[in-house]
């Protein structure tokens, strides 16, 4: 079993309101990047539904240098309608689902800390300060 010490929140960097599905991201990662599977362990779609990506037992492909001991969670969105300006586009359903998922994962991995992808890369992802927002979970 992997030792999980980080929960890393991402955005899909897709325009606000664009209903991108988990299977589309899987296709981007598998066919576009030639990865074995989607890089994330969980994806939260616009309606708040949580979809499994890679199994938690499998190392993700979501955050260079952090994959071995982390769980990657991606919400659909993260940029304004122009497709390039970083923006927190989470729907209320996504916000609630993300909190619920993080709570479940913290119960399973109590020593894991919560981070945004931007803490480990020169990116705006996930377009909000996840470490600050979820500091009390």
JSON list of C-alpha atoms in Angstrom, two decimals:
[
{"chain": "A", "resi": 1, "resn": "UNK", "atom": "CA", "xyz": [0.00, 0.00, 0.00]},
{"chain": "A", "resi": 2, "resn": "UNK", "atom": "CA", "xyz": [1.26, 3.47, -0.88]},
{"chain": "A", "resi": 3, "resn": "UNK", "atom": "CA", "xyz": [1.99, 5.90, 1.94]},
{"chain": "A", "resi": 4, "resn": "UNK", "atom": "CA", "xyz": [-0.20, 8.90, 1.15]},
{"chain": "A", "resi": 5, "resn": "UNK", "atom": "CA", "xyz": [0.96, 12.18, 2.68]},
{"chain": "A", "resi": 6, "resn": "UNK", "atom": "CA", "xyz": [-0.60, 14.73, 0.30]},
{"chain": "A", "resi": 7, "resn": "UNK", "atom": "CA", "xyz": [-4.00, 15.36, -1.26]},
{"chain": "A", "resi": 8, "resn": "UNK", "atom": "CA", "xyz": [-3.43, 17.61, -4.27]},
{"chain": "A", "resi": 9, "resn": "UNK", "atom": "CA", "xyz": [-6.29, 19.61, -5.79]},
{"chain": "A", "resi": 10, "resn": "UNK", "atom": "CA", "xyz": [-6.25, 20.47, -9.50]},
{"chain": "A", "resi": 11, "resn": "UNK", "atom": "CA", "xyz": [-8.51, 22.05, -12.08]},
{"chain": "A", "resi": 12, "resn": "UNK", "atom": "CA", "xyz": [-8.97, 20.76, -15.62]},
{"chain": "A", "resi": 13, "resn": "UNK", "atom": "CA", "xyz": [-8.09, 24.22, -17.03]},
{"chain": "A", "resi": 14, "resn": "UNK", "atom": "CA", "xyz": [-11.25, 24.15, -19.12]},
{"chain": "A", "resi": 15, "resn": "UNK", "atom": "CA", "xyz": [-13.56, 27.16, -19.65]},
{"chain": "A", "resi": 16, "resn": "UNK", "atom": "CA", "xyz": [-16.18, 28.08, -17.08]},
{"chain": "A", "resi": 17, "resn": "UNK", "atom": "CA", "xyz": [-19.40, 26.17, -17.67]},
{"chain": "A", "resi": 18, "resn": "UNK", "atom": "CA", "xyz": [-17.94, 23.79, -20.28]},
{"chain": "A", "resi": 19, "resn": "UNK", "atom": "CA", "xyz": [-19.25, 20.37, -19.33]},
{"chain": "A", "resi": 20, "resn": "UNK", "atom": "CA", "xyz": [-16.12, 18.27, -19.79]},
{"chain": "A", "resi": 21, "resn": "UNK", "atom": "CA", "xyz": [-16.54, 14.67, -18.71]},
{"chain": "A", "resi": 22, "resn": "UNK", "atom": "CA", "xyz": [-14.08, 12.41, -16.90]},
{"chain": "A", "resi": 23, "resn": "UNK", "atom": "CA", "xyz": [-13.85, 10.14, -19.95]},
{"chain": "A", "resi": 24, "resn": "UNK", "atom": "CA", "xyz": [-12.76, 13.11, -22.07]},
{"chain": "A", "resi": 25, "resn": "UNK", "atom": "CA", "xyz": [-9.90, 13.83, -19.69]},
{"chain": "A", "resi": 26, "resn": "UNK", "atom": "CA", "xyz": [-9.01, 10.13, -19.69]},
{"chain": "A", "resi": 27, "resn": "UNK", "atom": "CA", "xyz": [-8.87, 10.29, -23.50]},
{"chain": "A", "resi": 28, "resn": "UNK", "atom": "CA", "xyz": [-6.62, 13.38, -23.37]},
{"chain": "A", "resi": 29, "resn": "UNK", "atom": "CA", "xyz": [-4.24, 11.62, -21.01]},
{"chain": "A", "resi": 30, "resn": "UNK", "atom": "CA", "xyz": [-4.23, 8.19, -22.65]},
{"chain": "A", "resi": 31, "resn": "UNK", "atom": "CA", "xyz": [-4.33, 9.15, -26.34]},
{"chain": "A", "resi": 32, "resn": "UNK", "atom": "CA", "xyz": [-2.85, 12.64, -26.13]},
{"chain": "A", "resi": 33, "resn": "UNK", "atom": "CA", "xyz": [-0.10, 12.02, -23.58]},
{"chain": "A", "resi": 34, "resn": "UNK", "atom": "CA", "xyz": [0.22, 8.25, -24.11]},
{"chain": "A", "resi": 35, "resn": "UNK", "atom": "CA", "xyz": [-0.22, 7.56, -20.40]},
{"chain": "A", "resi": 36, "resn": "UNK", "atom": "CA", "xyz": [-1.58, 4.26, -19.08]},
{"chain": "A", "resi": 37, "resn": "UNK", "atom": "CA", "xyz": [-4.71, 5.94, -17.67]},
{"chain": "A", "resi": 38, "resn": "UNK", "atom": "CA", "xyz": [-6.10, 9.27, -16.53]},
{"chain": "A", "resi": 39, "resn": "UNK", "atom": "CA", "xyz": [-3.57, 11.01, -14.29]},
{"chain": "A", "resi": 40, "resn": "UNK", "atom": "CA", "xyz": [-5.99, 11.85, -11.47]},
{"chain": "A", "resi": 41, "resn": "UNK", "atom": "CA", "xyz": [-7.50, 9.58, -8.85]},
{"chain": "A", "resi": 42, "resn": "UNK", "atom": "CA", "xyz": [-10.77, 11.55, -8.76]},
{"chain": "A", "resi": 43, "resn": "UNK", "atom": "CA", "xyz": [-12.56, 14.01, -11.02]},
{"chain": "A", "resi": 44, "resn": "UNK", "atom": "CA", "xyz": [-15.44, 16.22, -9.89]},
{"chain": "A", "resi": 45, "resn": "UNK", "atom": "CA", "xyz": [-17.75, 17.17, -12.74]},
{"chain": "A", "resi": 46, "resn": "UNK", "atom": "CA", "xyz": [-19.87, 20.34, -12.94]},
{"chain": "A", "resi": 47, "resn": "UNK", "atom": "CA", "xyz": [-22.90, 18.66, -11.36]},
{"chain": "A", "resi": 48, "resn": "UNK", "atom": "CA", "xyz": [-20.79, 17.67, -8.34]},
{"chain": "A", "resi": 49, "resn": "UNK", "atom": "CA", "xyz": [-20.60, 14.00, -9.26]},
{"chain": "A", "resi": 50, "resn": "UNK", "atom": "CA", "xyz": [-17.33, 12.40, -8.21]},
{"chain": "A", "resi": 51, "resn": "UNK", "atom": "CA", "xyz": [-15.76, 9.98, -10.68]},
{"chain": "A", "resi": 52, "resn": "UNK", "atom": "CA", "xyz": [-12.93, 7.54, -10.01]},
{"chain": "A", "resi": 53, "resn": "UNK", "atom": "CA", "xyz": [-9.83, 7.86, -12.11]},
{"chain": "A", "resi": 54, "resn": "UNK", "atom": "CA", "xyz": [-6.80, 5.77, -11.27]},
{"chain": "A", "resi": 55, "resn": "UNK", "atom": "CA", "xyz": [-7.15, 3.47, -8.33]},
{"chain": "A", "resi": 56, "resn": "UNK", "atom": "CA", "xyz": [-5.70, 4.95, -5.14]},
{"chain": "A", "resi": 57, "resn": "UNK", "atom": "CA", "xyz": [-3.22, 2.07, -5.01]},
{"chain": "A", "resi": 58, "resn": "UNK", "atom": "CA", "xyz": [-1.70, 3.23, -8.31]},
{"chain": "A", "resi": 59, "resn": "UNK", "atom": "CA", "xyz": [0.73, 6.16, -8.51]},
{"chain": "A", "resi": 60, "resn": "UNK", "atom": "CA", "xyz": [-0.92, 9.10, -10.26]},
{"chain": "A", "resi": 61, "resn": "UNK", "atom": "CA", "xyz": [0.37, 11.35, -13.04]},
{"chain": "A", "resi": 62, "resn": "UNK", "atom": "CA", "xyz": [-0.80, 14.73, -11.85]},
{"chain": "A", "resi": 63, "resn": "UNK", "atom": "CA", "xyz": [2.01, 16.59, -10.05]},
{"chain": "A", "resi": 64, "resn": "UNK", "atom": "CA", "xyz": [5.65, 16.18, -11.00]},
{"chain": "A", "resi": 65, "resn": "UNK", "atom": "CA", "xyz": [7.77, 15.16, -8.02]},
{"chain": "A", "resi": 66, "resn": "UNK", "atom": "CA", "xyz": [4.73, 14.48, -5.83]},
{"chain": "A", "resi": 67, "resn": "UNK", "atom": "CA", "xyz": [2.95, 11.56, -7.50]},
{"chain": "A", "resi": 68, "resn": "UNK", "atom": "CA", "xyz": [4.40, 8.66, -5.49]},
{"chain": "A", "resi": 69, "resn": "UNK", "atom": "CA", "xyz": [2.79, 9.70, -2.19]},
{"chain": "A", "resi": 70, "resn": "UNK", "atom": "CA", "xyz": [-0.25, 11.70, -3.18]},
{"chain": "A", "resi": 71, "resn": "UNK", "atom": "CA", "xyz": [-3.84, 11.50, -4.36]},
{"chain": "A", "resi": 72, "resn": "UNK", "atom": "CA", "xyz": [-4.77, 13.77, -7.27]},
{"chain": "A", "resi": 73, "resn": "UNK", "atom": "CA", "xyz": [-8.22, 15.36, -7.35]},
{"chain": "A", "resi": 74, "resn": "UNK", "atom": "CA", "xyz": [-9.39, 17.45, -10.29]},
{"chain": "A", "resi": 75, "resn": "UNK", "atom": "CA", "xyz": [-12.47, 19.64, -10.60]},
{"chain": "A", "resi": 76, "resn": "UNK", "atom": "CA", "xyz": [-13.79, 20.51, -14.06]},
{"chain": "A", "resi": 77, "resn": "UNK", "atom": "CA", "xyz": [-13.17, 24.18, -14.84]},
{"chain": "A", "resi": 78, "resn": "UNK", "atom": "CA", "xyz": [-10.57, 26.59, -13.54]},
{"chain": "A", "resi": 79, "resn": "UNK", "atom": "CA", "xyz": [-10.46, 29.20, -16.29]},
{"chain": "A", "resi": 80, "resn": "UNK", "atom": "CA", "xyz": [-12.81, 31.98, -17.37]},
{"chain": "A", "resi": 81, "resn": "UNK", "atom": "CA", "xyz": [-15.01, 31.66, -20.44]},
{"chain": "A", "resi": 82, "resn": "UNK", "atom": "CA", "xyz": [-12.14, 33.10, -22.52]},
{"chain": "A", "resi": 83, "resn": "UNK", "atom": "CA", "xyz": [-10.34, 29.77, -21.99]},
{"chain": "A", "resi": 84, "resn": "UNK", "atom": "CA", "xyz": [-7.15, 31.27, -20.60]},
{"chain": "A", "resi": 85, "resn": "UNK", "atom": "CA", "xyz": [-7.69, 33.53, -17.58]},
{"chain": "A", "resi": 86, "resn": "UNK", "atom": "CA", "xyz": [-7.41, 31.59, -14.29]},
{"chain": "A", "resi": 87, "resn": "UNK", "atom": "CA", "xyz": [-10.69, 31.71, -12.35]},
{"chain": "A", "resi": 88, "resn": "UNK", "atom": "CA", "xyz": [-12.26, 29.72, -9.55]},
{"chain": "A", "resi": 89, "resn": "UNK", "atom": "CA", "xyz": [-15.21, 28.35, -11.49]},
{"chain": "A", "resi": 90, "resn": "UNK", "atom": "CA", "xyz": [-16.34, 25.69, -9.02]},
{"chain": "A", "resi": 91, "resn": "UNK", "atom": "CA", "xyz": [-20.09, 25.26, -8.90]},
{"chain": "A", "resi": 92, "resn": "UNK", "atom": "CA", "xyz": [-21.73, 25.01, -5.48]},
{"chain": "A", "resi": 93, "resn": "UNK", "atom": "CA", "xyz": [-22.15, 21.28, -6.13]},
{"chain": "A", "resi": 94, "resn": "UNK", "atom": "CA", "xyz": [-18.45, 20.94, -6.93]},
{"chain": "A", "resi": 95, "resn": "UNK", "atom": "CA", "xyz": [-17.48, 22.85, -3.79]},
{"chain": "A", "resi": 96, "resn": "UNK", "atom": "CA", "xyz": [-19.59, 20.56, -1.59]},
{"chain": "A", "resi": 97, "resn": "UNK", "atom": "CA", "xyz": [-18.39, 17.39, -3.31]},
{"chain": "A", "resi": 98, "resn": "UNK", "atom": "CA", "xyz": [-14.76, 18.48, -2.97]},
{"chain": "A", "resi": 99, "resn": "UNK", "atom": "CA", "xyz": [-15.21, 19.10, 0.76]},
{"chain": "A", "resi": 100, "resn": "UNK", "atom": "CA", "xyz": [-16.94, 15.73, 1.19]},
{"chain": "A", "resi": 101, "resn": "UNK", "atom": "CA", "xyz": [-14.24, 13.89, -0.79]},
{"chain": "A", "resi": 102, "resn": "UNK", "atom": "CA", "xyz": [-11.40, 15.59, 1.08]},
{"chain": "A", "resi": 103, "resn": "UNK", "atom": "CA", "xyz": [-13.03, 14.70, 4.41]},
{"chain": "A", "resi": 104, "resn": "UNK", "atom": "CA", "xyz": [-13.32, 11.04, 3.35]},
{"chain": "A", "resi": 105, "resn": "UNK", "atom": "CA", "xyz": [-9.72, 10.98, 2.18]},
{"chain": "A", "resi": 106, "resn": "UNK", "atom": "CA", "xyz": [-8.49, 12.70, 5.37]},
{"chain": "A", "resi": 107, "resn": "UNK", "atom": "CA", "xyz": [-10.31, 10.03, 7.41]},
{"chain": "A", "resi": 108, "resn": "UNK", "atom": "CA", "xyz": [-8.52, 7.35, 5.39]},
{"chain": "A", "resi": 109, "resn": "UNK", "atom": "CA", "xyz": [-5.15, 9.18, 5.34]},
{"chain": "A", "resi": 110, "resn": "UNK", "atom": "CA", "xyz": [-5.17, 11.26, 8.55]},
{"chain": "A", "resi": 111, "resn": "UNK", "atom": "CA", "xyz": [-1.58, 12.47, 8.15]},
{"chain": "A", "resi": 112, "resn": "UNK", "atom": "CA", "xyz": [-2.11, 13.74, 4.61]},
{"chain": "A", "resi": 113, "resn": "UNK", "atom": "CA", "xyz": [-1.96, 17.48, 4.04]},
{"chain": "A", "resi": 114, "resn": "UNK", "atom": "CA", "xyz": [-4.10, 19.30, 1.47]},
{"chain": "A", "resi": 115, "resn": "UNK", "atom": "CA", "xyz": [-2.48, 21.33, -1.29]},
{"chain": "A", "resi": 116, "resn": "UNK", "atom": "CA", "xyz": [-3.18, 23.03, -4.57]},
{"chain": "A", "resi": 117, "resn": "UNK", "atom": "CA", "xyz": [-1.17, 22.05, -7.64]},
{"chain": "A", "resi": 118, "resn": "UNK", "atom": "CA", "xyz": [0.16, 25.62, -7.78]},
{"chain": "A", "resi": 119, "resn": "UNK", "atom": "CA", "xyz": [2.24, 24.95, -4.66]},
{"chain": "A", "resi": 120, "resn": "UNK", "atom": "CA", "xyz": [4.40, 22.55, -6.69]},
{"chain": "A", "resi": 121, "resn": "UNK", "atom": "CA", "xyz": [4.33, 24.10, -10.19]},
{"chain": "A", "resi": 122, "resn": "UNK", "atom": "CA", "xyz": [4.41, 27.54, -11.79]},
{"chain": "A", "resi": 123, "resn": "UNK", "atom": "CA", "xyz": [0.68, 27.39, -12.56]},
{"chain": "A", "resi": 124, "resn": "UNK", "atom": "CA", "xyz": [-2.50, 28.98, -11.22]},
{"chain": "A", "resi": 125, "resn": "UNK", "atom": "CA", "xyz": [-4.06, 25.52, -10.86]},
{"chain": "A", "resi": 126, "resn": "UNK", "atom": "CA", "xyz": [-6.54, 25.02, -9.19]},
{"chain": "A", "resi": 127, "resn": "UNK", "atom": "CA", "xyz": [-7.30, 28.77, -9.45]},
{"chain": "A", "resi": 128, "resn": "UNK", "atom": "CA", "xyz": [-7.91, 29.14, -5.70]},
{"chain": "A", "resi": 129, "resn": "UNK", "atom": "CA", "xyz": [-5.84, 28.63, -2.55]},
{"chain": "A", "resi": 130, "resn": "UNK", "atom": "CA", "xyz": [-6.70, 25.05, -1.63]},
{"chain": "A", "resi": 131, "resn": "UNK", "atom": "CA", "xyz": [-4.21, 24.86, 1.25]},
{"chain": "A", "resi": 132, "resn": "UNK", "atom": "CA", "xyz": [-5.81, 27.91, 2.90]},
{"chain": "A", "resi": 133, "resn": "UNK", "atom": "CA", "xyz": [-9.44, 27.04, 2.08]},
{"chain": "A", "resi": 134, "resn": "UNK", "atom": "CA", "xyz": [-9.16, 23.50, 3.48]},
{"chain": "A", "resi": 135, "resn": "UNK", "atom": "CA", "xyz": [-6.78, 24.25, 6.38]},
{"chain": "A", "resi": 136, "resn": "UNK", "atom": "CA", "xyz": [-9.36, 23.14, 8.96]},
{"chain": "A", "resi": 137, "resn": "UNK", "atom": "CA", "xyz": [-10.22, 19.76, 7.41]}
]
